[in-house]
GROMACS .gro file of C-alpha atoms in nm:
model
  336
    1UNK     CA    1  17.653  12.664  17.351
    2UNK     CA    2  17.270  12.550  17.385
    3UNK     CA    3  17.240  12.477  17.010
    4UNK     CA    4  17.442  12.180  17.119
    5UNK     CA    5  17.129  12.037  17.285
    6UNK     CA    6  16.849  12.163  17.099
    7UNK     CA    7  16.688  11.851  16.862
    8UNK     CA    8  16.848  11.619  17.057
    9UNK     CA    9  16.664  11.289  17.100
   10UNK     CA   10  16.676  11.082  17.422
   11UNK     CA   11  16.433  10.784  17.441
   12UNK     CA   12  16.126  10.864  17.335
   13UNK     CA   13  16.169  11.245  17.354
   14UNK     CA   14  16.303  11.492  17.166
   15UNK     CA   15  16.420  11.875  17.273
   16UNK     CA   16  16.321  12.160  17.038
   17UNK     CA   17  16.387  12.508  17.092
   18UNK     CA   18  16.502  12.726  17.377
   19UNK     CA   19  16.274  12.941  17.542
   20UNK     CA   20  16.358  13.031  17.845
   21UNK     CA   21  16.744  13.086  17.995
   22UNK     CA   22  16.839  13.170  18.335
   23UNK     CA   23  17.200  13.185  18.527
   24UNK     CA   24  17.095  12.825  18.672
   25UNK     CA   25  16.962  12.676  18.349
   26UNK     CA   26  16.744  12.678  18.037
   27UNK     CA   27  16.417  12.553  17.956
   28UNK     CA   28  16.338  12.373  17.642
   29UNK     CA   29  16.020  12.241  17.486
   30UNK     CA   30  16.026  11.860  17.485
   31UNK     CA   31  15.818  11.653  17.273
   32UNK     CA   32  15.733  11.281  17.373
   33UNK     CA   33  15.718  11.157  17.047
   34UNK     CA   34  15.525  10.844  17.003
   35UNK     CA   35  15.164  11.108  17.179
   36UNK     CA   36  15.289  11.398  17.016
   37UNK     CA   37  15.230  11.582  17.332
   38UNK     CA   38  15.471  11.868  17.424
   39UNK     CA   39  15.659  11.918  17.767
   40UNK     CA   40  15.896  12.190  17.920
   41UNK     CA   41  16.257  12.041  17.996
   42UNK     CA   42  16.479  12.255  18.239
   43UNK     CA   43  16.827  12.113  18.234
   44UNK     CA   44  17.101  12.312  18.427
   45UNK     CA   45  17.385  12.541  18.278
   46UNK     CA   46  17.660  12.290  18.365
   47UNK     CA   47  17.481  11.989  18.162
   48UNK     CA   48  17.436  12.202  17.878
   49UNK     CA   49  17.777  12.294  17.871
   50UNK     CA   50  17.865  11.930  17.909
   51UNK     CA   51  17.604  11.859  17.586
   52UNK     CA   52  17.429  11.573  17.764
   53UNK     CA   53  17.303  11.254  17.588
   54UNK     CA   54  17.036  11.209  17.839
   55UNK     CA   55  16.906  11.453  18.080
   56UNK     CA   56  16.886  11.476  18.476
   57UNK     CA   57  16.788  11.756  18.609
   58UNK     CA   58  16.637  11.614  18.959
   59UNK     CA   59  16.882  11.823  19.114
   60UNK     CA   60  16.772  12.118  18.938
   61UNK     CA   61  16.404  12.040  18.954
   62UNK     CA   62  16.333  11.851  19.274
   63UNK     CA   63  16.273  12.162  19.540
   64UNK     CA   64  16.041  12.316  19.285
   65UNK     CA   65  15.845  12.000  19.261
   66UNK     CA   66  15.908  11.914  19.645
   67UNK     CA   67  15.716  12.272  19.695
   68UNK     CA   68  15.446  12.183  19.436
   69UNK     CA   69  15.374  11.842  19.619
   70UNK     CA   70  15.361  12.005  19.969
   71UNK     CA   71  15.095  12.279  19.806
   72UNK     CA   72  14.924  11.971  19.664
   73UNK     CA   73  14.895  11.784  20.002
   74UNK     CA   74  14.769  12.086  20.207
   75UNK     CA   75  14.501  12.096  19.935
   76UNK     CA   76  14.459  11.763  19.969
   77UNK     CA   77  14.427  11.712  20.368
   78UNK     CA   78  14.237  12.051  20.415
   79UNK     CA   79  13.913  11.907  20.233
   80UNK     CA   80  13.713  11.612  20.431
   81UNK     CA   81  13.795  11.257  20.293
   82UNK     CA   82  13.411  11.180  20.249
   83UNK     CA   83  13.400  11.484  20.035
   84UNK     CA   84  13.504  11.488  19.644
   85UNK     CA   85  13.797  11.727  19.574
   86UNK     CA   86  13.622  12.019  19.395
   87UNK     CA   87  13.868  12.297  19.296
   88UNK     CA   88  13.791  12.624  19.457
   89UNK     CA   89  13.763  12.935  19.248
   90UNK     CA   90  13.990  13.187  19.177
   91UNK     CA   91  14.187  12.917  19.391
   92UNK     CA   92  14.565  12.814  19.372
   93UNK     CA   93  14.670  12.668  19.061
   94UNK     CA   94  15.007  12.485  19.038
   95UNK     CA   95  15.202  12.353  18.813
   96UNK     CA   96  15.191  11.966  18.654
   97UNK     CA   97  15.541  11.794  18.699
   98UNK     CA   98  15.588  11.421  18.576
   99UNK     CA   99  15.859  11.195  18.647
  100UNK     CA  100  16.025  11.040  18.317
  101UNK     CA  101  16.072  10.629  18.385
  102UNK     CA  102  16.326  10.455  18.150
  103UNK     CA  103  16.355  10.753  17.894
  104UNK     CA  104  15.993  10.612  17.771
  105UNK     CA  105  15.697  10.673  18.017
  106UNK     CA  106  15.552  10.965  18.197
  107UNK     CA  107  15.431  10.954  18.544
  108UNK     CA  108  15.249  11.236  18.753
  109UNK     CA  109  15.370  11.313  19.089
  110UNK     CA  110  15.207  11.672  19.135
  111UNK     CA  111  14.853  11.574  19.032
  112UNK     CA  112  14.577  11.665  19.323
  113UNK     CA  113  14.328  11.454  19.130
  114UNK     CA  114  14.284  11.139  18.910
  115UNK     CA  115  13.994  10.978  18.727
  116UNK     CA  116  13.797  10.773  18.995
  117UNK     CA  117  13.866  10.447  18.941
  118UNK     CA  118  14.109  10.457  18.700
  119UNK     CA  119  14.456  10.293  18.725
  120UNK     CA  120  14.793  10.410  18.755
  121UNK     CA  121  14.957  10.362  18.418
  122UNK     CA  122  15.279  10.234  18.587
  123UNK     CA  123  15.077   9.960  18.733
  124UNK     CA  124  15.055   9.810  18.440
  125UNK     CA  125  15.433   9.845  18.310
  126UNK     CA  126  15.448   9.608  18.627
  127UNK     CA  127  15.329   9.335  18.393
  128UNK     CA  128  15.644   9.191  18.211
  129UNK     CA  129  15.662   9.185  17.864
  130UNK     CA  130  15.816   8.880  17.878
  131UNK     CA  131  15.481   8.780  18.023
  132UNK     CA  132  15.328   8.821  17.706
  133UNK     CA  133  15.453   8.486  17.543
  134UNK     CA  134  15.300   8.239  17.741
  135UNK     CA  135  14.970   8.447  17.750
  136UNK     CA  136  14.743   8.216  17.556
  137UNK     CA  137  14.568   8.513  17.407
  138UNK     CA  138  14.927   8.530  17.251
  139UNK     CA  139  14.943   8.146  17.120
  140UNK     CA  140  14.583   8.173  16.954
  141UNK     CA  141  14.717   8.511  16.790
  142UNK     CA  142  15.040   8.337  16.651
  143UNK     CA  143  14.780   8.017  16.507
  144UNK     CA  144  14.572   8.301  16.371
  145UNK     CA  145  14.868   8.448  16.191
  146UNK     CA  146  15.067   8.169  16.036
  147UNK     CA  147  14.707   8.019  15.942
  148UNK     CA  148  14.645   8.344  15.694
  149UNK     CA  149  15.018   8.338  15.662
  150UNK     CA  150  15.017   7.999  15.495
  151UNK     CA  151  14.740   8.095  15.277
  152UNK     CA  152  14.913   8.312  15.106
  153UNK     CA  153  15.100   8.034  14.922
  154UNK     CA  154  14.762   7.989  14.747
  155UNK     CA  155  14.655   8.324  14.713
  156UNK     CA  156  14.373   8.230  14.889
  157UNK     CA  157  14.417   8.581  15.081
  158UNK     CA  158  14.575   8.907  14.864
  159UNK     CA  159  14.886   9.004  15.010
  160UNK     CA  160  14.725   9.357  15.060
  161UNK     CA  161  14.487   9.196  15.225
  162UNK     CA  162  14.693   9.018  15.474
  163UNK     CA  163  14.904   9.331  15.476
  164UNK     CA  164  14.633   9.538  15.622
  165UNK     CA  165  14.515   9.260  15.877
  166UNK     CA  166  14.885   9.193  15.986
  167UNK     CA  167  15.153   9.504  15.914
  168UNK     CA  168  15.053   9.676  16.282
  169UNK     CA  169  15.097   9.348  16.445
  170UNK     CA  170  15.431   9.221  16.326
  171UNK     CA  171  15.568   9.575  16.299
  172UNK     CA  172  15.896   9.550  16.508
  173UNK     CA  173  15.717   9.287  16.740
  174UNK     CA  174  15.813   8.938  16.901
  175UNK     CA  175  15.533   8.842  16.664
  176UNK     CA  176  15.682   8.941  16.381
  177UNK     CA  177  16.035   8.804  16.454
  178UNK     CA  178  15.861   8.480  16.555
  179UNK     CA  179  15.685   8.477  16.193
  180UNK     CA  180  16.036   8.583  16.018
  181UNK     CA  181  16.226   8.321  16.221
  182UNK     CA  182  15.938   8.026  16.139
  183UNK     CA  183  15.781   8.139  15.772
  184UNK     CA  184  15.523   7.898  15.677
  185UNK     CA  185  15.673   7.650  15.426
  186UNK     CA  186  15.544   7.739  15.051
  187UNK     CA  187  15.572   8.127  15.011
  188UNK     CA  188  15.763   8.238  14.748
  189UNK     CA  189  16.055   8.433  14.770
  190UNK     CA  190  15.867   8.747  14.734
  191UNK     CA  191  15.615   8.718  14.935
  192UNK     CA  192  15.870   8.628  15.249
  193UNK     CA  193  16.059   8.922  15.113
  194UNK     CA  194  15.772   9.178  15.152
  195UNK     CA  195  15.661   9.022  15.483
  196UNK     CA  196  16.007   9.062  15.653
  197UNK     CA  197  16.010   9.456  15.495
  198UNK     CA  198  15.696   9.484  15.683
  199UNK     CA  199  15.826   9.307  16.024
  200UNK     CA  200  16.161   9.543  16.017
  201UNK     CA  201  15.969   9.856  15.925
  202UNK     CA  202  16.052  10.145  16.124
  203UNK     CA  203  15.704  10.352  15.954
  204UNK     CA  204  15.554  10.454  16.297
  205UNK     CA  205  15.882  10.554  16.472
  206UNK     CA  206  15.996  10.511  16.832
  207UNK     CA  207  15.739  10.352  17.055
  208UNK     CA  208  15.595  10.049  17.241
  209UNK     CA  209  15.601   9.701  17.033
  210UNK     CA  210  15.302   9.511  17.033
  211UNK     CA  211  15.418   9.308  17.347
  212UNK     CA  212  15.488   9.612  17.514
  213UNK     CA  213  15.190   9.786  17.436
  214UNK     CA  214  14.905   9.916  17.679
  215UNK     CA  215  14.652   9.749  17.464
  216UNK     CA  216  14.837   9.425  17.528
  217UNK     CA  217  14.881   9.451  17.929
  218UNK     CA  218  14.557   9.589  17.963
  219UNK     CA  219  14.415   9.246  17.794
  220UNK     CA  220  14.645   9.065  18.039
  221UNK     CA  221  14.548   9.228  18.368
  222UNK     CA  222  14.190   9.192  18.250
  223UNK     CA  223  14.231   8.834  18.157
  224UNK     CA  224  14.401   8.773  18.467
  225UNK     CA  225  14.155   8.996  18.686
  226UNK     CA  226  14.381   9.197  18.806
  227UNK     CA  227  14.128   9.427  18.634
  228UNK     CA  228  13.762   9.480  18.577
  229UNK     CA  229  13.620   9.636  18.237
  230UNK     CA  230  13.474   9.906  18.432
  231UNK     CA  231  13.860   9.999  18.563
  232UNK     CA  232  13.912   9.981  18.174
  233UNK     CA  233  13.697  10.196  18.103
  234UNK     CA  234  13.782  10.474  18.394
  235UNK     CA  235  14.142  10.425  18.318
  236UNK     CA  236  14.114  10.498  17.936
  237UNK     CA  237  13.902  10.841  18.053
  238UNK     CA  238  14.180  10.916  18.251
  239UNK     CA  239  14.392  11.179  18.121
  240UNK     CA  240  14.721  11.057  18.327
  241UNK     CA  241  14.660  10.718  18.183
  242UNK     CA  242  14.597  10.865  17.840
  243UNK     CA  243  14.921  11.070  17.852
  244UNK     CA  244  15.105  10.762  17.801
  245UNK     CA  245  14.889  10.629  17.499
  246UNK     CA  246  15.078  10.659  17.148
  247UNK     CA  247  15.004  10.643  16.802
  248UNK     CA  248  15.166  10.270  16.823
  249UNK     CA  249  14.850  10.159  17.066
  250UNK     CA  250  14.601  10.358  16.851
  251UNK     CA  251  14.724  10.086  16.540
  252UNK     CA  252  14.713   9.774  16.779
  253UNK     CA  253  14.350   9.862  16.909
  254UNK     CA  254  14.238   9.886  16.544
  255UNK     CA  255  14.405   9.609  16.390
  256UNK     CA  256  14.311   9.346  16.703
  257UNK     CA  257  13.972   9.530  16.638
  258UNK     CA  258  13.974   9.401  16.294
  259UNK     CA  259  14.070   9.031  16.371
  260UNK     CA  260  13.727   8.997  16.535
  261UNK     CA  261  13.543   9.039  16.245
  262UNK     CA  262  13.434   8.735  16.015
  263UNK     CA  263  13.636   8.595  15.743
  264UNK     CA  264  13.538   8.339  15.461
  265UNK     CA  265  13.849   8.216  15.481
  266UNK     CA  266  13.835   8.137  15.858
  267UNK     CA  267  13.619   7.821  15.969
  268UNK     CA  268  13.570   7.895  16.296
  269UNK     CA  269  13.493   8.214  16.440
  270UNK     CA  270  13.734   8.488  16.537
  271UNK     CA  271  13.624   8.445  16.901
  272UNK     CA  272  13.703   8.107  16.860
  273UNK     CA  273  14.040   8.142  16.712
  274UNK     CA  274  14.132   8.413  16.946
  275UNK     CA  275  13.951   8.303  17.285
  276UNK     CA  276  13.781   8.511  17.519
  277UNK     CA  277  14.063   8.760  17.600
  278UNK     CA  278  13.924   8.943  17.286
  279UNK     CA  279  13.660   9.012  17.444
  280UNK     CA  280  13.767   9.329  17.634
  281UNK     CA  281  13.885   9.498  17.271
  282UNK     CA  282  13.595   9.653  17.231
  283UNK     CA  283  13.572   9.825  17.544
  284UNK     CA  284  13.904   9.935  17.507
  285UNK     CA  285  13.833  10.063  17.124
  286UNK     CA  286  13.499  10.290  17.248
  287UNK     CA  287  13.756  10.419  17.516
  288UNK     CA  288  13.975  10.577  17.262
  289UNK     CA  289  13.736  10.661  17.061
  290UNK     CA  290  13.663  10.963  17.300
  291UNK     CA  291  13.900  11.226  17.464
  292UNK     CA  292  13.900  11.158  17.864
  293UNK     CA  293  13.755  11.333  18.092
  294UNK     CA  294  13.871  11.715  18.180
  295UNK     CA  295  13.939  11.819  18.500
  296UNK     CA  296  13.806  12.046  18.652
  297UNK     CA  297  13.495  12.079  18.353
  298UNK     CA  298  13.410  11.702  18.511
  299UNK     CA  299  13.508  11.723  18.877
  300UNK     CA  300  13.289  11.489  18.952
  301UNK     CA  301  13.469  11.192  18.778
  302UNK     CA  302  13.765  11.236  18.973
  303UNK     CA  303  13.875  11.201  19.296
  304UNK     CA  304  14.133  11.327  19.518
  305UNK     CA  305  14.517  11.185  19.451
  306UNK     CA  306  14.738  11.155  19.757
  307UNK     CA  307  15.060  11.333  19.689
  308UNK     CA  308  15.345  11.100  19.673
  309UNK     CA  309  15.620  11.011  19.890
  310UNK     CA  310  15.988  11.069  19.853
  311UNK     CA  311  16.107  10.758  19.750
  312UNK     CA  312  15.857  10.802  19.486
  313UNK     CA  313  16.013  11.125  19.383
  314UNK     CA  314  16.357  11.028  19.419
  315UNK     CA  315  16.324  10.735  19.208
  316UNK     CA  316  16.307  10.965  18.901
  317UNK     CA  317  16.639  11.149  18.738
  318UNK     CA  318  16.432  11.343  18.520
  319UNK     CA  319  16.111  11.565  18.536
  320UNK     CA  320  15.900  11.736  18.259
  321UNK     CA  321  15.647  12.037  18.353
  322UNK     CA  322  15.315  12.071  18.152
  323UNK     CA  323  15.382  12.365  17.934
  324UNK     CA  324  15.029  12.561  18.018
  325UNK     CA  325  14.696  12.509  18.225
  326UNK     CA  326  14.445  12.481  17.907
  327UNK     CA  327  14.340  12.163  17.829
  328UNK     CA  328  14.494  11.990  17.521
  329UNK     CA  329  14.357  11.739  17.301
  330UNK     CA  330  14.520  11.309  17.338
  331UNK     CA  331  14.517  11.087  17.048
  332UNK     CA  332  14.207  10.928  16.983
  333UNK     CA  333  14.093  10.698  16.734
  334UNK     CA  334  13.843  10.832  16.444
  335UNK     CA  335  13.528  10.683  16.351
  336UNK     CA  336  13.480  10.578  15.957
   0.00000   0.00000   0.00000
């Protein structure tokens, strides 16, 4: 029966090979598609026989997660609060579990450490994507987009230049849908059709739209003084933050950074167009150029993480486990 659930997708995940079978459950490799990171998914025999669509394994995994969290809590409480957490050589190695949020994001639930100064990724998710549309930067971005799009009517900007600058920002986003609804006057039908094709493209596959992305959320949080520049730097150096950084986020960051470069057709500087919120973009780019800090190799960069409470654990219906204890690379930008 397991062939019915291998190679199945749910949310931003897809299952692959079954690697372990026991009387109580089946373990599959499970890939988080937009980050290309693989985890282990264990589901009950009954659920496999039912041919699940979206897996729920809390009943099966919670006892193991509880045991891991209890051991984590013991490690946490055994170290004086004023001392950095440094693992003892040859000490207990615990599996890392993550709760799955909305079938899209991963939230660590058994970590004994976190990057000092980093903000939890789920804190960013508390910023509603609807808030983006009343964010001043969004209006500035819209004005720049429509200004440059209108220049296509007179060929003041070649279409391939426009496409290179905007394709990742309009593809599948509210920005693109708004452009499609309010196309500037004077564009040829051919140009409008090409823009519509880009807006509706699914080239990158599943992942966050521009307004949902961690890049825009970091910009909003910084502009609203909810986080500082140092917290942005620390967050992008935190493995638990970066495990949710998608290929879409990388494209958004690069595209937004490119808009900061002066162009001959702009009468004002890019910063005058986009406003001071854009000043955090270079910091984001710098963070995404590097791998996050590695634990325990860079243990001085980390602090102890208090274990989650029961309410935090029980809000998840699905848990995934890290497949190995080696450090796996995260998606990063490449310098050119």
